[in-house]
PDB file of N, CA and C in Angstrom:
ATOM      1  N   UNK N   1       3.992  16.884 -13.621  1.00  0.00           N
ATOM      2  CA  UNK N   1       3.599  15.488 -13.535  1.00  0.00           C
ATOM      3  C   UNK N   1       3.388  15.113 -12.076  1.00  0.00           C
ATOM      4  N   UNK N   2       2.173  14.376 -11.512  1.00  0.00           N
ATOM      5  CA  UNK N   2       1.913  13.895 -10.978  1.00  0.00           C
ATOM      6  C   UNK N   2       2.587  12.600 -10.317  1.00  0.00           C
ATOM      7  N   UNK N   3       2.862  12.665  -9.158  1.00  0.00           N
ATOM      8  CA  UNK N   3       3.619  10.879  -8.614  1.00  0.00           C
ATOM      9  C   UNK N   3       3.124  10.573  -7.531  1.00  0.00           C
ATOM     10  N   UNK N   4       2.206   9.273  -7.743  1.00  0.00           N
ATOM     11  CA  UNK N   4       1.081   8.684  -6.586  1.00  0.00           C
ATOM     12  C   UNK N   4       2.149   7.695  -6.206  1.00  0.00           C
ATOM     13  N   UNK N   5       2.610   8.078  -4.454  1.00  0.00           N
ATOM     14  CA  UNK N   5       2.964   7.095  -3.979  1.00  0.00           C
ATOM     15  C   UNK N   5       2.649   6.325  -2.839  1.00  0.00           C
ATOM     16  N   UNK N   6       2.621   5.617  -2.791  1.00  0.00           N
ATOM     17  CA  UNK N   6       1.861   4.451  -1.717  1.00  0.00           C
ATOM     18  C   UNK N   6       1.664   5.074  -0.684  1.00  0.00           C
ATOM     19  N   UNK N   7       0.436   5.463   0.100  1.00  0.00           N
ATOM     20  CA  UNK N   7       0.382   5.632   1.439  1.00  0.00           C
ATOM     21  C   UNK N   7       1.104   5.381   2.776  1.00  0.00           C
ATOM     22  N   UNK N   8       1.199   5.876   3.784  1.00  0.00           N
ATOM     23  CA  UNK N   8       1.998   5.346   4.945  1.00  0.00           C
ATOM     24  C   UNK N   8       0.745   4.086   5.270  1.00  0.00           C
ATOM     25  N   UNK N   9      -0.823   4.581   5.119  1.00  0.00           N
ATOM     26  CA  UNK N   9      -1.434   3.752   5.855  1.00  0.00           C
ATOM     27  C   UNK N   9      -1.236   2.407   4.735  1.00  0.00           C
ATOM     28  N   UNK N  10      -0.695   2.205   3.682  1.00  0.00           N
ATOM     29  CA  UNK N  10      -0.679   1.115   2.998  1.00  0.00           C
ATOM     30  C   UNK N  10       0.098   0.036   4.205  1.00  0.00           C
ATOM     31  N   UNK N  11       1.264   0.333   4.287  1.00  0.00           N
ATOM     32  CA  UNK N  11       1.700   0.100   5.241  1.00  0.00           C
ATOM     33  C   UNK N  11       1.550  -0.301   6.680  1.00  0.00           C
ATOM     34  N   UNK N  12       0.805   0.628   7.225  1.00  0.00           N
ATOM     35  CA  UNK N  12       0.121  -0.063   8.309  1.00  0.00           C
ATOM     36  C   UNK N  12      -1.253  -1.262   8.012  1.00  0.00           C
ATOM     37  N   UNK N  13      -1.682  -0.734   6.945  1.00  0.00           N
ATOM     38  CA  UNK N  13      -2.935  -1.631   6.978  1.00  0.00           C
ATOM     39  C   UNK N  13      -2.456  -3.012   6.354  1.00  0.00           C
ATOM     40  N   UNK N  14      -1.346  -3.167   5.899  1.00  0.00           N
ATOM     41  CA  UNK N  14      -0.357  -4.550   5.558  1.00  0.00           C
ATOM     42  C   UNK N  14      -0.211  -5.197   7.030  1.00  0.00           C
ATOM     43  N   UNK N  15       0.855  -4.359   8.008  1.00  0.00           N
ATOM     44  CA  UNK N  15       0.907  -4.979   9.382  1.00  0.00           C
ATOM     45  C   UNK N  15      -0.338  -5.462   9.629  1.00  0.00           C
ATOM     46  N   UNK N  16      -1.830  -4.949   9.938  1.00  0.00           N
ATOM     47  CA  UNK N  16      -2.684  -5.568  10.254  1.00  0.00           C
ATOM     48  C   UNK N  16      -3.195  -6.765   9.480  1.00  0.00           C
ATOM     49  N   UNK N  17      -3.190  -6.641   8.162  1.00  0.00           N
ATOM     50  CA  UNK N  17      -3.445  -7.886   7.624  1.00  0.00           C
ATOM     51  C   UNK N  17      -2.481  -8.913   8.099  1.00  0.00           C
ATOM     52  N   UNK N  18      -1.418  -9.142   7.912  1.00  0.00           N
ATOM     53  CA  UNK N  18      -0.554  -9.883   8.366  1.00  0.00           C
ATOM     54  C   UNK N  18      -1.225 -10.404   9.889  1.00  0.00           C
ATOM     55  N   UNK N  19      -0.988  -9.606  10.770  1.00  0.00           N
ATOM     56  CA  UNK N  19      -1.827 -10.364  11.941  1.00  0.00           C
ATOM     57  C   UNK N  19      -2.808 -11.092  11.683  1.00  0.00           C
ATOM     58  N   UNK N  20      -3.991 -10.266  11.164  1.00  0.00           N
ATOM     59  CA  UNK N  20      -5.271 -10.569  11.116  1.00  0.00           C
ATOM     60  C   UNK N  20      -5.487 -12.331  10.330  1.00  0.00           C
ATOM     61  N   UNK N  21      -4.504 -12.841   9.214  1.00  0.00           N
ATOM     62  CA  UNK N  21      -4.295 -13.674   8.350  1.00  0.00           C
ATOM     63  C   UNK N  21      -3.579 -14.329   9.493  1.00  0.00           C
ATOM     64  N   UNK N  22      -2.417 -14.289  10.444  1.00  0.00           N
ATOM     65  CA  UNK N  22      -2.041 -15.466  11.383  1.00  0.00           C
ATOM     66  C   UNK N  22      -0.325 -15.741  10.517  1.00  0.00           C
ATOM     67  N   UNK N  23       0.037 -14.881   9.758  1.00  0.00           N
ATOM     68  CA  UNK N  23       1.151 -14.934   8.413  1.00  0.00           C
ATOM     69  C   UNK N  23       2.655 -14.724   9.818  1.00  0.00           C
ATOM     70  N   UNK N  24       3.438 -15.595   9.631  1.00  0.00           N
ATOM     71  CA  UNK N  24       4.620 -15.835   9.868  1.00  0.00           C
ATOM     72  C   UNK N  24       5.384 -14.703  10.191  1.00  0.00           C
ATOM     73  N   UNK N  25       5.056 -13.934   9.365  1.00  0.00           N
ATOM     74  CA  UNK N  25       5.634 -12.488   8.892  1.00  0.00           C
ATOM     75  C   UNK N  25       5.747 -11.792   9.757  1.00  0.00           C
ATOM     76  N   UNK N  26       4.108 -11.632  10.274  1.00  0.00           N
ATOM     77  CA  UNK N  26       3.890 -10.698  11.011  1.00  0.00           C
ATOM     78  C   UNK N  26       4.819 -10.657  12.754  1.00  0.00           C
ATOM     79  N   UNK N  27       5.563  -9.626  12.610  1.00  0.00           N
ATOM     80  CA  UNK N  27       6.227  -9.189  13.409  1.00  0.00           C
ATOM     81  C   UNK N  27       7.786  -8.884  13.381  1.00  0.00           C
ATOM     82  N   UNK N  28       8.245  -9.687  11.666  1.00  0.00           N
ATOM     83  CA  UNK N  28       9.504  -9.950  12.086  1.00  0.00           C
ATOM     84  C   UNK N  28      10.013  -8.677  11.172  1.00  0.00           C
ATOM     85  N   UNK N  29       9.301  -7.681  10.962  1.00  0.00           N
ATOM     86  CA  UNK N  29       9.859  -6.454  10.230  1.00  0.00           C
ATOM     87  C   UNK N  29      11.718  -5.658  10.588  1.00  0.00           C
ATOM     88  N   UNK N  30      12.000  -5.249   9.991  1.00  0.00           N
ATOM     89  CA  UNK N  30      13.215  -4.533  10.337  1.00  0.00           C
ATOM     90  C   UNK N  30      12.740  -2.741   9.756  1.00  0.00           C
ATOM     91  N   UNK N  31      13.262  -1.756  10.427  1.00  0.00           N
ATOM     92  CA  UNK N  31      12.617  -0.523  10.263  1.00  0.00           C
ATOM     93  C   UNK N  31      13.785  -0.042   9.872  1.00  0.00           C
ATOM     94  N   UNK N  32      13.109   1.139   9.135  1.00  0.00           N
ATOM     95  CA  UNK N  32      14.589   2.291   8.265  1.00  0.00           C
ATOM     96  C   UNK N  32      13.871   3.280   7.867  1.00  0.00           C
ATOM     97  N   UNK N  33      14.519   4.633   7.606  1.00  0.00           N
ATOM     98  CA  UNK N  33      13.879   5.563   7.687  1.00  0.00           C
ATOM     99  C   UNK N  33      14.361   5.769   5.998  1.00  0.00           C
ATOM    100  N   UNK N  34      12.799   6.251   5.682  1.00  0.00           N
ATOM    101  CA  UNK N  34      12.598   5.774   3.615  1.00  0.00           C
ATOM    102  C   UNK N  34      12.334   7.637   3.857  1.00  0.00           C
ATOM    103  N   UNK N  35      13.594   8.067   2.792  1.00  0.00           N
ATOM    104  CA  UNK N  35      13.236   9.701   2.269  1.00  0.00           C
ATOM    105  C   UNK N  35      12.244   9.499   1.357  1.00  0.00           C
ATOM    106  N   UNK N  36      11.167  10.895   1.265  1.00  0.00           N
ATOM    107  CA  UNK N  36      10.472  11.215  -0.083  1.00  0.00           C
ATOM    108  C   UNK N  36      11.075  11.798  -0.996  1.00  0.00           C
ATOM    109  N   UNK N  37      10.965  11.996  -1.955  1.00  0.00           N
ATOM    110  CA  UNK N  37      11.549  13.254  -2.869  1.00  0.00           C
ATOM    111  C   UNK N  37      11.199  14.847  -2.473  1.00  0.00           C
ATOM    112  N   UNK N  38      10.041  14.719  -1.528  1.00  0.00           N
ATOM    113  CA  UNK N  38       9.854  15.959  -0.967  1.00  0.00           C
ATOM    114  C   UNK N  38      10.579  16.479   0.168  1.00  0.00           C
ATOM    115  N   UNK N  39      11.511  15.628   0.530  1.00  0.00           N
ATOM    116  CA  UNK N  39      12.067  15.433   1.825  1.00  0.00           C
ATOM    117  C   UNK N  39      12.114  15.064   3.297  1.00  0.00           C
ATOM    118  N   UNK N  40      10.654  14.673   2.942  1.00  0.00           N
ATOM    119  CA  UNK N  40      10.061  14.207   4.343  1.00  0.00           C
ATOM    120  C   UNK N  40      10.833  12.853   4.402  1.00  0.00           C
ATOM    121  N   UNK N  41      11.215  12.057   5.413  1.00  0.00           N
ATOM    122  CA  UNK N  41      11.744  11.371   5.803  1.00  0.00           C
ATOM    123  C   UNK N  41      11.010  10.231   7.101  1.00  0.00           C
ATOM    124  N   UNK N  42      10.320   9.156   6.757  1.00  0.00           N
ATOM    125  CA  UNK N  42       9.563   8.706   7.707  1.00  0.00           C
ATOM    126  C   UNK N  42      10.123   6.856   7.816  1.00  0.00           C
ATOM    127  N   UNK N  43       9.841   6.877   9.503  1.00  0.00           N
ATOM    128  CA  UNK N  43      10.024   5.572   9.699  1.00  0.00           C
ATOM    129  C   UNK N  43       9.020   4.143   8.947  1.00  0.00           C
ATOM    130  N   UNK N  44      10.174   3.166   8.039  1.00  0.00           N
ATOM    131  CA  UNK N  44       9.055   2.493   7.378  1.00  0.00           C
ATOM    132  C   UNK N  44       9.453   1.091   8.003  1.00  0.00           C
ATOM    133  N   UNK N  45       9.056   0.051   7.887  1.00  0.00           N
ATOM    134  CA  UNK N  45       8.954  -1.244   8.260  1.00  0.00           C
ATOM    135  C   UNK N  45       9.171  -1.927   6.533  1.00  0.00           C
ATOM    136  N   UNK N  46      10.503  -3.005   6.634  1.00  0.00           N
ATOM    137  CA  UNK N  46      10.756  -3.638   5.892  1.00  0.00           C
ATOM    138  C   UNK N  46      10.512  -5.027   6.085  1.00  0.00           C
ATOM    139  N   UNK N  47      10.259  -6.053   5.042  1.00  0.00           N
ATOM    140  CA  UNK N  47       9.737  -6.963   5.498  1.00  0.00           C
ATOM    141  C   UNK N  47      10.767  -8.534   4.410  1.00  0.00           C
ATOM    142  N   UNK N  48      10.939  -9.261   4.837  1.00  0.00           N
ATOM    143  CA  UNK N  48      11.603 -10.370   4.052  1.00  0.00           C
ATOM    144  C   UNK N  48      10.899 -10.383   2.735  1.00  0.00           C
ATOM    145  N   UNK N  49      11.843 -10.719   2.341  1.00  0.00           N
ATOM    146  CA  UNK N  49      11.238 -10.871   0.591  1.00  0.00           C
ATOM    147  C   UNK N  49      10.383 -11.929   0.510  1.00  0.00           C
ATOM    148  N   UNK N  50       9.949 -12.973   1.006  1.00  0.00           N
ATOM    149  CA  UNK N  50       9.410 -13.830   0.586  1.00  0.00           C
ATOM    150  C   UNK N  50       7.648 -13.632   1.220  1.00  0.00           C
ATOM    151  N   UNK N  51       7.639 -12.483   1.922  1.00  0.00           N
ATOM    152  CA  UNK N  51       6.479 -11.377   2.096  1.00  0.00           C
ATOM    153  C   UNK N  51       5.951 -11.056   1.360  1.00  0.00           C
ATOM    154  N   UNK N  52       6.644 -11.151  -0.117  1.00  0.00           N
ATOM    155  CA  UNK N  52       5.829 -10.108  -1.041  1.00  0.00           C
ATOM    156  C   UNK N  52       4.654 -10.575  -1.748  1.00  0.00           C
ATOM    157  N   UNK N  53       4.435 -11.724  -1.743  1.00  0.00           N
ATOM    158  CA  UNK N  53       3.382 -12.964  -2.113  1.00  0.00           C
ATOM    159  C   UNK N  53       2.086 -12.113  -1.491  1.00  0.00           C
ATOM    160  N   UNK N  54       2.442 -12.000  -0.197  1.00  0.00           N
ATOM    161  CA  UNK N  54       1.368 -11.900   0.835  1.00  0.00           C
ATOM    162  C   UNK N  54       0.287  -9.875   0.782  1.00  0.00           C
ATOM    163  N   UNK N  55       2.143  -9.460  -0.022  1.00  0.00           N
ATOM    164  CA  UNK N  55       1.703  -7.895  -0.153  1.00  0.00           C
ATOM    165  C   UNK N  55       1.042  -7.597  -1.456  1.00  0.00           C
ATOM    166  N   UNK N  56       1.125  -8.460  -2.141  1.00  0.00           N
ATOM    167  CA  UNK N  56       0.171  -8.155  -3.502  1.00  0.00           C
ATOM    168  C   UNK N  56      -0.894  -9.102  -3.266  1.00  0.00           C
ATOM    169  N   UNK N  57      -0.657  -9.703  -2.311  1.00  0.00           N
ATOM    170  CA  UNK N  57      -2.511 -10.263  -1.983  1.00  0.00           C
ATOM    171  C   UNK N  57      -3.217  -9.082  -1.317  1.00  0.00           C
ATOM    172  N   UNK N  58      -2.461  -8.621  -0.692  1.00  0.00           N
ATOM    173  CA  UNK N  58      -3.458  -7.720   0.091  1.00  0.00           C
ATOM    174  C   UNK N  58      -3.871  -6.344  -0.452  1.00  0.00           C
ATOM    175  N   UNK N  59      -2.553  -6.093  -1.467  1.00  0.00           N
ATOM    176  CA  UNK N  59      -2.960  -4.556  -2.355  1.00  0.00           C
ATOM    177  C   UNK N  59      -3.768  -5.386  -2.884  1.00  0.00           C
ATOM    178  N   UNK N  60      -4.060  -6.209  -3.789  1.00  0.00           N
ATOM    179  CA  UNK N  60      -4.807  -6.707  -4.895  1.00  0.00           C
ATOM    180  C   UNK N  60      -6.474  -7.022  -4.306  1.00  0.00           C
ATOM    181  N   UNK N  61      -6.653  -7.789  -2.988  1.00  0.00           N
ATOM    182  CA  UNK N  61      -7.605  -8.088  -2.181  1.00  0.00           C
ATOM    183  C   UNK N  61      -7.934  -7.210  -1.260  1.00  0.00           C
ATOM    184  N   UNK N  62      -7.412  -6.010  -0.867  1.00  0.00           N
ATOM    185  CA  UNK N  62      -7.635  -5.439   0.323  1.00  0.00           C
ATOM    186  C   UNK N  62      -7.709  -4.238   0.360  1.00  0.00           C
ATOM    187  N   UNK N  63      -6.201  -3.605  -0.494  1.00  0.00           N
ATOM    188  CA  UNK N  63      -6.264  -2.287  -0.367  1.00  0.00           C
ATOM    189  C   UNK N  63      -6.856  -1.573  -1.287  1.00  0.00           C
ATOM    190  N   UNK N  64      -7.102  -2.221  -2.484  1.00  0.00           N
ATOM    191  CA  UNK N  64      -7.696  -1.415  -3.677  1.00  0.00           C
ATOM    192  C   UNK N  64      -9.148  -1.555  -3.602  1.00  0.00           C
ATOM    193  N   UNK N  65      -9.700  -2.603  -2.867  1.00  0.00           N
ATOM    194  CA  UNK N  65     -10.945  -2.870  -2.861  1.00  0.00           C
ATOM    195  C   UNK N  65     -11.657  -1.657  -1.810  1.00  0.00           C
ATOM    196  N   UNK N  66     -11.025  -1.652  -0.632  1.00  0.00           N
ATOM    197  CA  UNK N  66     -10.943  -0.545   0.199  1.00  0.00           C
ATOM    198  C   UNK N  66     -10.769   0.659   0.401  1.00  0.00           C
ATOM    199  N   UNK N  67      -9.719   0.791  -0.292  1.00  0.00           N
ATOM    200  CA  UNK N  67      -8.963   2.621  -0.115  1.00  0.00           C
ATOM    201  C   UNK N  67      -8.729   3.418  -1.199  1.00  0.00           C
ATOM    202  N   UNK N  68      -8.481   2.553  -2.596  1.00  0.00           N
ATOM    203  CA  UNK N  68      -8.261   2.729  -3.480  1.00  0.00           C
ATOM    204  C   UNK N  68      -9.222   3.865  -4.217  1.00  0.00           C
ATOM    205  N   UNK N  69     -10.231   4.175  -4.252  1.00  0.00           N
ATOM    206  CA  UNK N  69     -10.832   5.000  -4.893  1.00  0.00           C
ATOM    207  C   UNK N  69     -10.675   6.106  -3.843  1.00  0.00           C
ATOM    208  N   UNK N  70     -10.963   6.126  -2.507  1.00  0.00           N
ATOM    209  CA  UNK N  70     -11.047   7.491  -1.579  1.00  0.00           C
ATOM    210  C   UNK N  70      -9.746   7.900  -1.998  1.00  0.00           C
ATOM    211  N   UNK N  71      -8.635   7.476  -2.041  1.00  0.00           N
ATOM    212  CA  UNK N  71      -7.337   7.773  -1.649  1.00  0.00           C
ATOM    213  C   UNK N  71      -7.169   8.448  -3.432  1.00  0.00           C
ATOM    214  N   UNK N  72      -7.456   8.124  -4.077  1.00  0.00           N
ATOM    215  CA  UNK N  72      -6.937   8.365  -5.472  1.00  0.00           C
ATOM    216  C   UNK N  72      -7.688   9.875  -5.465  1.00  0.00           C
ATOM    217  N   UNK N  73      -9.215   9.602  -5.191  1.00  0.00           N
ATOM    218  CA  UNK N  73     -10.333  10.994  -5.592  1.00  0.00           C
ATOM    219  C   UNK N  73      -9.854  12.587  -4.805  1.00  0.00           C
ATOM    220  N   UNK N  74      -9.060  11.919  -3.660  1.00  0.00           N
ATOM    221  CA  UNK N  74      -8.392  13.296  -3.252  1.00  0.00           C
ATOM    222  C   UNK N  74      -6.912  13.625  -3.859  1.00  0.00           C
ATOM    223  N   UNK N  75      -6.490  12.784  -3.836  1.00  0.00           N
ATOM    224  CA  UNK N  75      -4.940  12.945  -4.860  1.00  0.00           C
ATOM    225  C   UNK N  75      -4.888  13.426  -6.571  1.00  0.00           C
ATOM    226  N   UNK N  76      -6.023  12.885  -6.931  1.00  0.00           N
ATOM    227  CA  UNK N  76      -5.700  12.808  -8.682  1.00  0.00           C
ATOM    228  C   UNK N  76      -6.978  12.352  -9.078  1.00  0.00           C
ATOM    229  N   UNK N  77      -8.598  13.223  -8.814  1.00  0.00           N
ATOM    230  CA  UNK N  77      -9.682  12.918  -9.238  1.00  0.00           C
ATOM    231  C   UNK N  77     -10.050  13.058 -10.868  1.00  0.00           C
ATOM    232  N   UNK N  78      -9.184  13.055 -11.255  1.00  0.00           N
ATOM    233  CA  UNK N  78      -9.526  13.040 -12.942  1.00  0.00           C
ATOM    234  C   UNK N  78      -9.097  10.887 -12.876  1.00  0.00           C
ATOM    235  N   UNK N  79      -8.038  10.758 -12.483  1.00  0.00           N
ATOM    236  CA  UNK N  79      -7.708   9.214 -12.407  1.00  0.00           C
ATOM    237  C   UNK N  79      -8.813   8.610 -12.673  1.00  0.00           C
ATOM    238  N   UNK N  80      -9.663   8.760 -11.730  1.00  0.00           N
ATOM    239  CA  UNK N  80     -10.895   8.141 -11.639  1.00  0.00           C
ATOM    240  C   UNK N  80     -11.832   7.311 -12.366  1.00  0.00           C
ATOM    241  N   UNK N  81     -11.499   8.303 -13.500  1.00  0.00           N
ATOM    242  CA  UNK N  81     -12.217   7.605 -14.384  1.00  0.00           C
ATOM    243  C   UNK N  81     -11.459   6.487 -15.030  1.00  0.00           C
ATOM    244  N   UNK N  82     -10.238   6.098 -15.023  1.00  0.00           N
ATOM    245  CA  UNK N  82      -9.381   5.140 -15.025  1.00  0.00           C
ATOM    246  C   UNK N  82      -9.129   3.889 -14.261  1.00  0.00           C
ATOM    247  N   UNK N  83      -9.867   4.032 -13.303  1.00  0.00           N
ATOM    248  CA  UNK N  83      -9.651   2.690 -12.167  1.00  0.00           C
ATOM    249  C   UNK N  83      -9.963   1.661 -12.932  1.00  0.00           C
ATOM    250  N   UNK N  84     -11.598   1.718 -13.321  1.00  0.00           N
ATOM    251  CA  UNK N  84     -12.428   0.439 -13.981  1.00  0.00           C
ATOM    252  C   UNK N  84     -11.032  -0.320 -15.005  1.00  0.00           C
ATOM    253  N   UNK N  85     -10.623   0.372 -15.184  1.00  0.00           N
ATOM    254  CA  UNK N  85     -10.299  -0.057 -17.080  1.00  0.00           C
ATOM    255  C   UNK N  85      -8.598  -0.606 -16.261  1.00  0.00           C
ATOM    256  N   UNK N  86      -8.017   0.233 -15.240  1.00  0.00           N
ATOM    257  CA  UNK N  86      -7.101  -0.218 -14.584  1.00  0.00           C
ATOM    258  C   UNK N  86      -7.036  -1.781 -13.655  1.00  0.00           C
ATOM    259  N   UNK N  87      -8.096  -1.875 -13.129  1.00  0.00           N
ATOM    260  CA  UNK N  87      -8.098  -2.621 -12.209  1.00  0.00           C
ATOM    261  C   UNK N  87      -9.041  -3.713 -13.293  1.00  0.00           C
ATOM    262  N   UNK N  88      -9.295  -4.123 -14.067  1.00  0.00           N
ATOM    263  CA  UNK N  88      -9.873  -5.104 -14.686  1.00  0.00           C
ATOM    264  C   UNK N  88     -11.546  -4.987 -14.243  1.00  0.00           C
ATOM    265  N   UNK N  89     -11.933  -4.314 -14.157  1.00  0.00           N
ATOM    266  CA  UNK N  89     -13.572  -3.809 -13.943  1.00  0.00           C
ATOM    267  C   UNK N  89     -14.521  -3.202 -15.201  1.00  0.00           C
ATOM    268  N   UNK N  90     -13.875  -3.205 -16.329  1.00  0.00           N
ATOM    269  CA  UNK N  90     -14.595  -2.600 -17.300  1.00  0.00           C
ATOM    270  C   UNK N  90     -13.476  -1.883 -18.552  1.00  0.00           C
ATOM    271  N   UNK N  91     -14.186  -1.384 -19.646  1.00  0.00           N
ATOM    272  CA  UNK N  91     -13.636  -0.964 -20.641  1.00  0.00           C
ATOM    273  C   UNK N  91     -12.581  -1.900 -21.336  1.00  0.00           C
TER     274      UNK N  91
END
């Protein structure tokens, strides 16, 4: 089984939205280092909960509109044919 998990650049490309939008947020992160199950271990940026408004605007508006198909077609190109019907685009 397959497990698609969020990009690091999800992450960064959140920090930039946050700027780019002028959002409160932006800057006041706290960092911790998030294990994979693979064991890699990387520095992530945590953000107040009341952020999260702002992070499903931007997966929903930003990142799926954007990255979402490149990022899937190298990970799990059978998916593909699933986006439409996933993301409210068809079927």
């Amino acid at each position: 089984m397959k497990i698609l998990v969020p990009h690091i650049s999800v992450g960064r490309g959140f920090r930039i939205y946050l700027k780019s939008t002028g959002s409160n947020f932006y800057g006041t992160h706290k960092t911790y280092l998030h294990p994979f199950p693979d064991g890699r271990v990387v520095d992530a940026n945590m953000y107040h909960i009341d952020a999260l408004p702002d992070f499903i605007k931007y997966i929903h508006e930003k990142w799926i509109a954007e990255n979402a198909e490149k990022y899937i077609k190298v990970r799990d190109p059978i998916a593909l044919d699933y986006l439409p019907k996933l993301f409210g685009k068809g079927g």
